[in-house]
mmCIF file of C-alpha atoms in Angstrom:
data_model
loop_
_atom_site.group_PDB
_atom_site.id
_atom_site.type_symbol
_atom_site.label_atom_id
_atom_site.label_comp_id
_atom_site.label_asym_id
_atom_site.label_seq_id
_atom_site.Cartn_x
_atom_site.Cartn_y
_atom_site.Cartn_z
ATOM 1 C CA MET R 1 -84.339 33.295 -54.916
ATOM 2 C CA LYS R 2 -79.919 33.485 -54.046
ATOM 3 C CA LEU R 3 -80.710 31.624 -51.042
ATOM 4 C CA GLN R 4 -82.612 28.733 -52.802
ATOM 5 C CA ARG R 5 -80.055 28.474 -56.047
ATOM 6 C CA LYS R 6 -77.690 27.901 -53.077
ATOM 7 C CA ASN R 7 -78.858 25.508 -50.921
ATOM 8 C CA ARG R 8 -79.665 23.211 -54.640
ATOM 9 C CA LEU R 9 -76.722 23.442 -55.661
ATOM 10 C CA ARG R 10 -75.413 22.593 -52.138
ATOM 11 C CA ALA R 11 -77.716 19.250 -52.373
ATOM 12 C CA LEU R 12 -76.365 17.792 -55.710
ATOM 13 C CA SER R 13 -72.510 18.661 -54.174
ATOM 14 C CA LEU R 14 -73.243 16.676 -51.131
ATOM 15 C CA GLY R 15 -74.807 14.138 -52.399
ATOM 16 C CA ALA R 16 -76.129 10.906 -50.857
ATOM 17 C CA VAL R 17 -73.376 10.941 -47.509
ATOM 18 C CA ALA R 18 -75.346 14.227 -46.234
ATOM 19 C CA LEU R 19 -79.012 13.308 -47.015
ATOM 20 C CA THR R 20 -77.979 10.060 -44.515
ATOM 21 C CA GLY R 21 -76.517 12.842 -42.442
ATOM 22 C CA VAL R 22 -79.777 14.386 -42.642
ATOM 23 C CA LEU R 23 -81.959 11.596 -41.823
ATOM 24 C CA THR R 24 -79.424 10.547 -38.470
ATOM 25 C CA LEU R 25 -81.113 14.159 -37.058
ATOM 26 C CA SER R 26 -84.566 13.923 -38.077
ATOM 27 C CA ALA R 27 -85.175 10.040 -35.910
ATOM 28 C CA CYS R 28 -83.736 11.482 -33.015
ATOM 29 C CA GLY R 29 -85.966 11.304 -30.507
ATOM 30 C CA SER R 30 -88.540 8.825 -32.758
ATOM 31 C CA ASP R 31 -90.217 5.608 -31.085
ATOM 32 C CA ASP R 32 -91.078 4.744 -33.887
ATOM 33 C CA THR R 33 -88.006 3.084 -35.326
ATOM 34 C CA SER R 34 -90.745 1.543 -38.265
ATOM 35 C CA GLY R 35 -88.118 2.576 -41.198
ATOM 36 C CA GLY R 36 -90.933 2.664 -43.480
ATOM 37 C CA ALA R 37 -89.948 5.638 -45.711
ATOM 38 C CA SER R 38 -87.075 3.972 -47.420
ATOM 39 C CA GLY R 39 -87.887 3.959 -50.965
ATOM 40 C CA SER R 40 -89.544 6.995 -50.814
ATOM 41 C CA GLY R 41 -87.090 9.337 -51.298
ATOM 42 C CA ASP R 42 -86.652 8.193 -54.450
ATOM 43 C CA THR R 43 -89.345 9.725 -56.170
ATOM 44 C CA PRO R 44 -88.333 12.191 -58.615
ATOM 45 C CA ALA R 45 -88.229 15.144 -56.307
ATOM 46 C CA ALA R 46 -88.831 18.053 -55.748
ATOM 47 C CA ALA R 47 -86.034 18.932 -53.747
ATOM 48 C CA GLY R 48 -84.722 21.606 -56.197
ATOM 49 C CA LYS R 49 -88.517 23.216 -55.829
ATOM 50 C CA ILE R 50 -88.821 23.930 -52.051
ATOM 51 C CA ASP R 51 -88.371 27.574 -51.062
ATOM 52 C CA CYS R 52 -86.805 27.585 -47.509
ATOM 53 C CA GLY R 53 -86.966 31.325 -47.693
ATOM 54 C CA ASP R 54 -84.875 32.652 -44.338
ATOM 55 C CA ALA R 55 -86.003 29.101 -42.303
ATOM 56 C CA LYS R 56 -83.600 28.157 -39.904
ATOM 57 C CA GLY R 57 -82.606 26.523 -36.445
ATOM 58 C CA GLN R 58 -84.147 23.331 -35.819
ATOM 59 C CA LEU R 59 -87.909 22.141 -36.180
ATOM 60 C CA LEU R 60 -89.344 20.266 -33.559
ATOM 61 C CA ALA R 61 -92.788 18.450 -33.868
ATOM 62 C CA ASP R 62 -94.864 15.087 -32.650
ATOM 63 C CA GLY R 63 -98.176 12.890 -32.738
ATOM 64 C CA SER R 64 -99.396 10.683 -34.651
ATOM 65 C CA SER R 65 -97.950 7.708 -35.444
ATOM 66 C CA ALA R 66 -99.258 6.905 -38.445
ATOM 67 C CA GLN R 67 -97.839 9.573 -40.063
ATOM 68 C CA LYS R 68 -94.523 8.850 -39.548
ATOM 69 C CA ASN R 69 -93.008 6.918 -42.238
ATOM 70 C CA ALA R 70 -95.299 9.836 -44.555
ATOM 71 C CA ILE R 71 -92.754 12.415 -42.634
ATOM 72 C CA ASP R 72 -89.541 10.663 -42.751
ATOM 73 C CA ALA R 73 -90.180 10.858 -46.320
ATOM 74 C CA TRP R 74 -90.846 14.516 -46.120
ATOM 75 C CA VAL R 75 -88.216 15.215 -44.080
ATOM 76 C CA LYS R 76 -85.448 13.948 -46.395
ATOM 77 C CA GLN R 77 -86.493 15.464 -49.274
ATOM 78 C CA TYR R 78 -87.185 18.955 -47.221
ATOM 79 C CA GLN R 79 -83.960 19.004 -45.838
ATOM 80 C CA SER R 80 -82.096 17.771 -48.884
ATOM 81 C CA THR R 81 -82.669 21.367 -49.751
ATOM 82 C CA CYS R 82 -83.408 22.914 -46.839
ATOM 83 C CA ARG R 83 -80.015 22.623 -44.940
ATOM 84 C CA ASP R 84 -80.286 25.149 -42.303
ATOM 85 C CA VAL R 85 -83.174 23.603 -40.653
ATOM 86 C CA VAL R 86 -83.035 20.060 -38.241
ATOM 87 C CA ILE R 87 -86.555 18.765 -38.318
ATOM 88 C CA ASN R 88 -87.260 16.534 -35.154
ATOM 89 C CA TYR R 89 -90.614 14.615 -35.157
ATOM 90 C CA LYS R 90 -91.300 12.343 -32.652
ATOM 91 C CA GLY R 91 -94.247 9.492 -33.126
ATOM 92 C CA SER R 92 -95.087 8.811 -30.123
ATOM 93 C CA GLY R 93 -99.119 9.129 -30.901
ATOM 94 C CA SER R 94 -102.062 12.164 -31.506
ATOM 95 C CA GLY R 95 -102.641 12.175 -27.962
ATOM 96 C CA ALA R 96 -98.942 13.074 -26.754
ATOM 97 C CA GLY R 97 -99.044 15.265 -29.431
ATOM 98 C CA ILE R 98 -101.794 17.559 -29.123
ATOM 99 C CA THR R 99 -100.653 17.314 -25.323
ATOM 100 C CA ALA R 100 -97.158 19.089 -26.396
ATOM 101 C CA PHE R 101 -98.708 21.242 -28.768
ATOM 102 C CA THR R 102 -101.128 22.984 -26.018
ATOM 103 C CA GLN R 103 -98.365 23.697 -23.871
ATOM 104 C CA GLY R 104 -96.210 24.913 -26.058
ATOM 105 C CA GLN R 105 -93.633 22.144 -26.292
ATOM 106 C CA ILE R 106 -93.321 21.548 -30.006
ATOM 107 C CA ALA R 107 -94.130 24.517 -33.110
ATOM 108 C CA PHE R 108 -96.763 21.402 -34.366
ATOM 109 C CA ALA R 109 -98.547 18.542 -33.821
ATOM 110 C CA GLY R 110 -99.622 15.414 -35.993
ATOM 111 C CA SER R 111 -103.277 13.891 -35.281
ATOM 112 C CA ASP R 112 -105.630 11.451 -36.652
ATOM 113 C CA SER R 113 -107.927 13.155 -34.916
ATOM 114 C CA ALA R 114 -109.383 16.593 -35.141
ATOM 115 C CA LEU R 115 -109.226 18.677 -32.215
ATOM 116 C CA LYS R 116 -112.083 18.358 -29.844
ATOM 117 C CA PRO R 117 -113.223 21.867 -27.877
ATOM 118 C CA GLU R 118 -112.027 21.370 -24.707
ATOM 119 C CA GLU R 119 -108.285 21.288 -26.746
ATOM 120 C CA VAL R 120 -108.960 24.179 -28.881
ATOM 121 C CA THR R 121 -109.501 26.439 -25.672
ATOM 122 C CA ALA R 122 -106.662 24.541 -23.764
ATOM 123 C CA SER R 123 -104.351 25.760 -27.300
ATOM 124 C CA LYS R 124 -105.469 29.494 -27.109
ATOM 125 C CA GLU R 125 -103.161 29.471 -24.018
ATOM 126 C CA VAL R 126 -100.645 29.051 -26.745
ATOM 127 C CA CYS R 127 -101.703 30.654 -29.836
ATOM 128 C CA LYS R 128 -100.855 34.256 -28.293
ATOM 129 C CA GLY R 129 -104.740 35.590 -30.574
ATOM 130 C CA GLY R 130 -105.760 32.919 -32.035
ATOM 131 C CA GLN R 131 -105.859 29.453 -31.170
ATOM 132 C CA GLY R 132 -105.091 25.744 -32.690
ATOM 133 C CA ILE R 133 -106.782 24.688 -36.395
ATOM 134 C CA ASP R 134 -106.492 21.135 -38.415
ATOM 135 C CA LEU R 135 -104.669 20.726 -41.337
ATOM 136 C CA PRO R 136 -105.949 17.525 -43.610
ATOM 137 C CA MET R 137 -102.453 16.455 -44.720
ATOM 138 C CA VAL R 138 -102.153 12.619 -44.933
ATOM 139 C CA GLY R 139 -104.965 10.128 -45.791
ATOM 140 C CA GLY R 140 -104.499 6.750 -45.597
ATOM 141 C CA PRO R 141 -106.379 2.786 -44.901
ATOM 142 C CA ILE R 142 -106.475 1.575 -41.686
ATOM 143 C CA ALA R 143 -105.382 -2.075 -42.268
ATOM 144 C CA VAL R 144 -106.447 -4.928 -40.462
ATOM 145 C CA GLY R 145 -103.512 -6.595 -40.540
ATOM 146 C CA TYR R 146 -103.438 -10.405 -39.502
ATOM 147 C CA ASN R 147 -101.091 -13.441 -38.675
ATOM 148 C CA VAL R 148 -102.701 -17.198 -39.479
ATOM 149 C CA PRO R 149 -101.319 -20.076 -41.243
ATOM 150 C CA GLY R 150 -102.200 -21.355 -44.223
ATOM 151 C CA VAL R 151 -104.947 -18.453 -44.699
ATOM 152 C CA ASP R 152 -103.235 -16.240 -47.365
ATOM 153 C CA ASN R 153 -106.755 -14.282 -48.174
ATOM 154 C CA LEU R 154 -109.259 -13.160 -45.625
ATOM 155 C CA VAL R 155 -112.380 -11.557 -45.921
ATOM 156 C CA LEU R 156 -114.469 -10.051 -42.842
ATOM 157 C CA ASP R 157 -117.303 -7.365 -41.848
ATOM 158 C CA ALA R 158 -117.932 -4.881 -39.165
ATOM 159 C CA LYS R 159 -119.765 -7.252 -37.235
ATOM 160 C CA THR R 160 -116.961 -9.861 -37.018
ATOM 161 C CA LEU R 161 -114.374 -7.152 -36.171
ATOM 162 C CA ALA R 162 -116.518 -6.053 -33.743
ATOM 163 C CA LEU R 163 -117.139 -9.075 -31.894
ATOM 164 C CA ILE R 164 -113.430 -10.073 -32.238
ATOM 165 C CA PHE R 165 -111.992 -6.833 -30.593
ATOM 166 C CA ASP R 166 -114.656 -7.139 -27.940
ATOM 167 C CA SER R 167 -113.199 -10.870 -27.383
ATOM 168 C CA LYS R 168 -116.494 -12.267 -28.423
ATOM 169 C CA ILE R 169 -116.017 -13.898 -31.225
ATOM 170 C CA THR R 170 -112.266 -16.330 -29.983
ATOM 171 C CA ASN R 171 -111.322 -18.769 -32.158
ATOM 172 C CA TRP R 172 -110.257 -18.665 -35.357
ATOM 173 C CA ASN R 173 -112.802 -21.535 -36.564
ATOM 174 C CA ASP R 174 -115.393 -19.640 -35.371
ATOM 175 C CA LYS R 175 -118.930 -20.571 -37.381
ATOM 176 C CA ALA R 176 -118.905 -16.438 -38.618
ATOM 177 C CA ILE R 177 -115.790 -16.406 -39.645
ATOM 178 C CA LYS R 178 -116.369 -19.567 -41.480
ATOM 179 C CA ALA R 179 -119.519 -18.020 -43.126
ATOM 180 C CA LEU R 180 -117.639 -15.366 -44.335
ATOM 181 C CA ASN R 181 -114.747 -17.091 -45.717
ATOM 182 C CA PRO R 182 -116.316 -21.217 -46.974
ATOM 183 C CA ASP R 183 -112.994 -21.674 -48.955
ATOM 184 C CA ALA R 184 -110.421 -21.032 -46.003
ATOM 185 C CA GLU R 185 -108.849 -23.815 -44.199
ATOM 186 C CA LEU R 186 -109.085 -22.091 -41.220
ATOM 187 C CA PRO R 187 -107.122 -23.031 -37.758
ATOM 188 C CA ASP R 188 -108.398 -23.817 -34.212
ATOM 189 C CA LEU R 189 -106.005 -21.462 -33.010
ATOM 190 C CA LYS R 190 -106.621 -19.311 -30.697
ATOM 191 C CA ILE R 191 -107.343 -15.170 -32.095
ATOM 192 C CA GLN R 192 -105.040 -12.735 -30.190
ATOM 193 C CA ALA R 193 -105.738 -9.369 -31.283
ATOM 194 C CA PHE R 194 -103.680 -6.408 -30.163
ATOM 195 C CA HIS R 195 -105.292 -2.843 -29.899
ATOM 196 C CA ARG R 196 -102.869 0.752 -29.241
ATOM 197 C CA SER R 197 -101.752 0.840 -25.730
ATOM 198 C CA ASP R 198 -100.899 4.527 -26.084
ATOM 199 C CA GLU R 199 -104.440 7.243 -26.809
ATOM 200 C CA SER R 200 -104.371 6.775 -30.587
ATOM 201 C CA GLY R 201 -106.255 8.383 -33.557
ATOM 202 C CA THR R 202 -105.742 5.853 -35.363
ATOM 203 C CA THR R 203 -108.089 3.758 -32.305
ATOM 204 C CA ASP R 204 -110.159 6.739 -32.695
ATOM 205 C CA ASN R 205 -110.954 6.296 -36.468
ATOM 206 C CA PHE R 206 -110.693 2.198 -35.816
ATOM 207 C CA THR R 207 -113.779 2.812 -33.114
ATOM 208 C CA LYS R 208 -116.037 4.945 -35.241
ATOM 209 C CA TYR R 209 -115.622 3.082 -38.133
ATOM 210 C CA LEU R 210 -117.166 0.046 -35.271
ATOM 211 C CA ILE R 211 -119.776 2.601 -33.681
ATOM 212 C CA ALA R 212 -120.888 3.998 -37.705
ATOM 213 C CA ALA R 213 -121.552 0.098 -39.285
ATOM 214 C CA ALA R 214 -121.529 -2.449 -36.424
ATOM 215 C CA PRO R 215 -123.471 -0.339 -33.759
ATOM 216 C CA ASP R 216 -125.425 -2.937 -32.491
ATOM 217 C CA ASN R 217 -122.164 -4.719 -31.370
ATOM 218 C CA TRP R 218 -119.717 -2.256 -30.823
ATOM 219 C CA LYS R 219 -121.062 -0.542 -27.724
ATOM 220 C CA TYR R 220 -118.235 1.712 -26.452
ATOM 221 C CA GLU R 221 -118.618 5.436 -26.757
ATOM 222 C CA GLY R 222 -114.740 5.740 -29.279
ATOM 223 C CA GLY R 223 -112.207 7.459 -28.645
ATOM 224 C CA LYS R 224 -108.119 7.574 -28.947
ATOM 225 C CA ALA R 225 -107.981 5.705 -25.628
ATOM 226 C CA TRP R 226 -109.060 1.756 -26.034
ATOM 227 C CA GLN R 227 -112.214 1.006 -24.429
ATOM 228 C CA ALA R 228 -112.907 -2.703 -25.308
ATOM 229 C CA LYS R 229 -112.161 -5.628 -22.659
ATOM 230 C CA GLY R 230 -109.540 -7.936 -22.942
ATOM 231 C CA GLY R 231 -106.711 -8.589 -26.010
ATOM 232 C CA GLN R 232 -102.907 -7.369 -25.923
ATOM 233 C CA SER R 233 -101.354 -3.674 -26.229
ATOM 234 C CA ALA R 234 -98.189 -2.336 -27.692
ATOM 235 C CA GLN R 235 -97.416 1.046 -28.582
ATOM 236 C CA GLY R 236 -97.343 3.225 -30.882
ATOM 237 C CA SER R 237 -98.546 1.828 -34.762
ATOM 238 C CA SER R 238 -95.467 -0.312 -35.704
ATOM 239 C CA GLY R 239 -96.109 -1.974 -31.588
ATOM 240 C CA VAL R 240 -99.113 -3.616 -32.561
ATOM 241 C CA ALA R 241 -97.102 -4.173 -36.422
ATOM 242 C CA GLN R 242 -94.357 -6.403 -34.471
ATOM 243 C CA GLY R 243 -96.810 -8.154 -32.780
ATOM 244 C CA VAL R 244 -98.975 -9.266 -35.626
ATOM 245 C CA LYS R 245 -96.032 -9.964 -37.100
ATOM 246 C CA GLU R 246 -94.532 -12.192 -34.163
ATOM 247 C CA THR R 247 -97.573 -14.007 -32.905
ATOM 248 C CA LYS R 248 -99.499 -16.648 -34.730
ATOM 249 C CA GLY R 249 -103.417 -16.486 -34.886
ATOM 250 C CA ALA R 250 -102.941 -12.471 -33.917
ATOM 251 C CA ILE R 251 -104.048 -9.573 -35.314
ATOM 252 C CA SER R 252 -104.829 -5.316 -34.599
ATOM 253 C CA TYR R 253 -105.398 -2.401 -36.830
ATOM 254 C CA MET R 254 -102.439 -0.186 -38.573
ATOM 255 C CA GLU R 255 -102.316 1.934 -41.449
ATOM 256 C CA LEU R 256 -101.367 0.458 -44.412
ATOM 257 C CA SER R 257 -97.591 1.618 -44.144
ATOM 258 C CA TYR R 258 -97.184 -0.623 -41.920
ATOM 259 C CA ALA R 259 -98.738 -3.521 -42.780
ATOM 260 C CA LYS R 260 -95.938 -5.034 -44.556
ATOM 261 C CA ASP R 261 -93.290 -7.632 -44.382
ATOM 262 C CA GLY R 262 -95.273 -10.585 -44.024
ATOM 263 C CA ILE R 263 -98.596 -9.194 -42.888
ATOM 264 C CA THR R 264 -101.803 -10.102 -44.991
ATOM 265 C CA THR R 265 -104.495 -7.720 -44.340
ATOM 266 C CA VAL R 266 -108.513 -8.367 -44.767
ATOM 267 C CA ASP R 267 -110.833 -7.517 -46.774
ATOM 268 C CA VAL R 268 -113.490 -5.567 -45.653
ATOM 269 C CA LYS R 269 -117.599 -6.648 -46.957
ATOM 270 C CA THR R 270 -118.888 -3.727 -46.890
ATOM 271 C CA GLY R 271 -122.328 -2.815 -48.714
ATOM 272 C CA ALA R 272 -120.620 -3.220 -52.114
ATOM 273 C CA ALA R 273 -121.368 -5.925 -54.204
ATOM 274 C CA THR R 274 -117.898 -7.741 -53.941
ATOM 275 C CA PRO R 275 -115.259 -7.267 -50.553
ATOM 276 C CA VAL R 276 -112.752 -4.360 -50.919
ATOM 277 C CA LYS R 277 -109.106 -4.252 -49.889
ATOM 278 C CA ALA R 278 -106.878 -1.848 -48.070
ATOM 279 C CA THR R 279 -105.426 0.153 -50.564
ATOM 280 C CA VAL R 280 -104.646 3.760 -51.329
ATOM 281 C CA GLU R 281 -107.154 4.351 -54.120
ATOM 282 C CA ASN R 282 -109.718 2.348 -52.620
ATOM 283 C CA ALA R 283 -109.145 4.761 -49.251
ATOM 284 C CA THR R 284 -109.208 8.281 -51.516
ATOM 285 C CA LYS R 285 -112.234 6.792 -52.566
ATOM 286 C CA ALA R 286 -113.914 6.510 -49.362
ATOM 287 C CA ILE R 287 -112.158 9.988 -48.519
ATOM 288 C CA SER R 288 -113.076 11.804 -51.066
ATOM 289 C CA GLU R 289 -116.869 11.894 -49.994
ATOM 290 C CA ALA R 290 -115.432 13.238 -46.635
ATOM 291 C CA GLN R 291 -116.419 16.591 -45.641
ATOM 292 C CA VAL R 292 -115.335 20.011 -44.531
ATOM 293 C CA VAL R 293 -116.692 20.843 -41.547
ATOM 294 C CA GLY R 294 -114.677 22.606 -39.625
ATOM 295 C CA THR R 295 -115.335 26.643 -38.716
ATOM 296 C CA GLY R 296 -112.982 29.500 -40.215
ATOM 297 C CA LYS R 297 -109.304 28.483 -40.927
ATOM 298 C CA ASP R 298 -109.483 24.790 -38.864
ATOM 299 C CA LEU R 299 -110.646 22.195 -41.916
ATOM 300 C CA ALA R 300 -111.470 19.042 -39.892
ATOM 301 C CA LEU R 301 -113.607 16.634 -41.875
ATOM 302 C CA LYS R 302 -116.170 14.113 -41.384
ATOM 303 C CA LEU R 303 -115.444 10.778 -43.352
ATOM 304 C CA ASN R 304 -118.213 7.964 -44.056
ATOM 305 C CA TYR R 305 -117.347 4.946 -42.503
ATOM 306 C CA THR R 306 -120.305 3.223 -44.391
ATOM 307 C CA PRO R 307 -119.496 3.594 -48.098
ATOM 308 C CA THR R 308 -121.435 1.584 -50.772
ATOM 309 C CA ALA R 309 -119.141 2.497 -53.508
ATOM 310 C CA GLU R 310 -117.486 -0.291 -55.238
ATOM 311 C CA GLY R 311 -113.994 -0.248 -54.119
ATOM 312 C CA ALA R 312 -114.392 2.717 -52.104
ATOM 313 C CA TYR R 313 -112.279 0.979 -48.766
ATOM 314 C CA PRO R 314 -114.937 2.250 -45.060
ATOM 315 C CA ILE R 315 -111.639 2.179 -42.884
ATOM 316 C CA THR R 316 -110.169 5.392 -43.286
ATOM 317 C CA LEU R 317 -108.342 7.872 -41.705
ATOM 318 C CA VAL R 318 -107.459 11.670 -42.390
ATOM 319 C CA THR R 319 -103.894 12.761 -39.892
ATOM 320 C CA TYR R 320 -104.390 16.947 -39.680
ATOM 321 C CA GLU R 321 -101.481 18.871 -38.690
ATOM 322 C CA ILE R 322 -102.091 21.119 -36.198
ATOM 323 C CA VAL R 323 -101.031 24.683 -35.955
ATOM 324 C CA CYS R 324 -101.990 28.004 -34.281
ATOM 325 C CA ASP R 325 -103.642 30.298 -37.135
ATOM 326 C CA LYS R 326 -101.876 33.114 -35.211
ATOM 327 C CA GLY R 327 -100.029 32.995 -32.875
ATOM 328 C CA ASN R 328 -97.029 30.768 -33.989
ATOM 329 C CA LYS R 329 -94.229 31.363 -31.842
ATOM 330 C CA ALA R 330 -91.207 33.747 -33.756
ATOM 331 C CA ASP R 331 -88.709 31.762 -34.054
ATOM 332 C CA THR R 332 -90.177 28.858 -35.647
ATOM 333 C CA LEU R 333 -92.764 30.276 -37.424
ATOM 334 C CA THR R 334 -91.007 30.731 -40.919
ATOM 335 C CA ALA R 335 -89.662 26.891 -41.166
ATOM 336 C CA THR R 336 -92.668 25.569 -39.923
ATOM 337 C CA LYS R 337 -95.049 27.690 -42.910
ATOM 338 C CA SER R 338 -91.670 26.676 -44.710
ATOM 339 C CA PHE R 339 -92.473 23.199 -44.570
ATOM 340 C CA LEU R 340 -95.905 22.686 -44.368
ATOM 341 C CA THR R 341 -96.313 24.622 -47.574
ATOM 342 C CA TYR R 342 -93.655 21.990 -48.854
ATOM 343 C CA VAL R 343 -95.699 19.052 -47.717
ATOM 344 C CA ALA R 344 -98.696 20.332 -48.638
ATOM 345 C CA SER R 345 -97.465 21.029 -52.554
ATOM 346 C CA GLU R 346 -98.309 18.992 -55.433
ATOM 347 C CA ASP R 347 -94.677 17.360 -55.029
ATOM 348 C CA GLY R 348 -95.262 16.828 -51.406
ATOM 349 C CA GLN R 349 -98.534 15.042 -51.871
ATOM 350 C CA ALA R 350 -96.814 12.958 -54.383
ATOM 351 C CA LEU R 351 -94.574 11.463 -52.262
ATOM 352 C CA LEU R 352 -96.913 9.736 -50.097
ATOM 353 C CA SER R 353 -99.115 7.069 -52.736
ATOM 354 C CA GLU R 354 -95.346 5.577 -53.472
ATOM 355 C CA ALA R 355 -95.302 5.541 -49.086
ATOM 356 C CA GLY R 356 -97.982 3.594 -48.712
ATOM 357 C CA TYR R 357 -100.583 6.920 -47.598
ATOM 358 C CA ALA R 358 -104.105 8.166 -49.456
ATOM 359 C CA PRO R 359 -103.008 12.439 -51.209
ATOM 360 C CA MET R 360 -105.104 14.644 -49.582
ATOM 361 C CA PRO R 361 -108.430 15.751 -52.865
ATOM 362 C CA GLU R 362 -107.664 18.827 -54.811
ATOM 363 C CA GLU R 363 -109.966 20.133 -53.930
ATOM 364 C CA ILE R 364 -108.789 20.018 -49.216
ATOM 365 C CA ILE R 365 -105.609 20.615 -50.332
ATOM 366 C CA THR R 366 -106.133 23.970 -52.118
ATOM 367 C CA LYS R 367 -107.334 25.105 -48.941
ATOM 368 C CA VAL R 368 -104.619 23.830 -46.769
ATOM 369 C CA ARG R 369 -101.734 25.644 -48.968
ATOM 370 C CA THR R 370 -104.060 29.439 -48.722
ATOM 371 C CA THR R 371 -104.383 28.698 -45.080
ATOM 372 C CA ILE R 372 -100.370 27.789 -45.004
ATOM 373 C CA SER R 373 -99.524 31.073 -46.662
ATOM 374 C CA GLU R 374 -101.440 33.192 -44.540
ATOM 375 C CA LEU R 375 -100.210 31.431 -40.320
ATOM 376 C CA SER R 376 -98.499 34.046 -38.637
#
């Protein structure tokens, strides 16, 4: 407690200048430079409530670019108090993060998909006496952003999205799009569909939606790697967002926090009476229907991609922090537990909405907090 009070006083005295230096350190090595966390640190925060304990040293992590903006916001708050810890999260994609974790290169990974059986097996080589587990920490909508001049409101359904991303619908004035948007002035403009070039949990969840909601029109198996033919590719969430911003006729899938600065998003037609907008609140309505399907301390979730409730946004994802239940490296265990405890706390989760993400439902995050306290 003495250390915590001392840290609070230091944080107050050093102020904004020190915060800037901390953010510079935490950003080193990241290849996702969207900067979306700006503003999130203005939330009344929790910095004074963070328990640093004896945490110190450098904490390396990698994985989901979907949660990069959330991680940036959390790191800013955490390091304003725990100044003996430097966190470097490189958001190079879920696939890269899991690989780095199973090779023992990082303390924890972020992934928008739960560990596969073969990845759990691989993790046992690193987690001595234990295995990798999934801790759901960040939720949110996968927005479908588009760049069509003169079209400020656009409705699409699962079938039409499947045909667009499978290069079966190639022009914006296609009759299928017109049928869903009778009042829109759709131009005679080629569709430029962007997908992720890296292995991505966002791709996995987006295609799970297409498989579930348009099974007759999306015949691919799904997974982190993009499988459909045609289209254009870009690295990371920031890469596809940049492609949409710079390309007339473009469309892509991305986390809501990246759909900004002029990117308009699609309203998705579901079984409900009214097409659903991509908002944090609407994603939470869908995520609240998720079921825990993991066993033991693993908290992997099964999402509902075909909700029919009014306002439930169907294209959602949950990002997991992946750690060892047992056998975490001794030199990073204290810092890992301290940081993840803050992330899962009421204050940590409160930062998510402002950053464009959905907090975990209380019944889920309560289980996450208990699991983190038992990491060894």
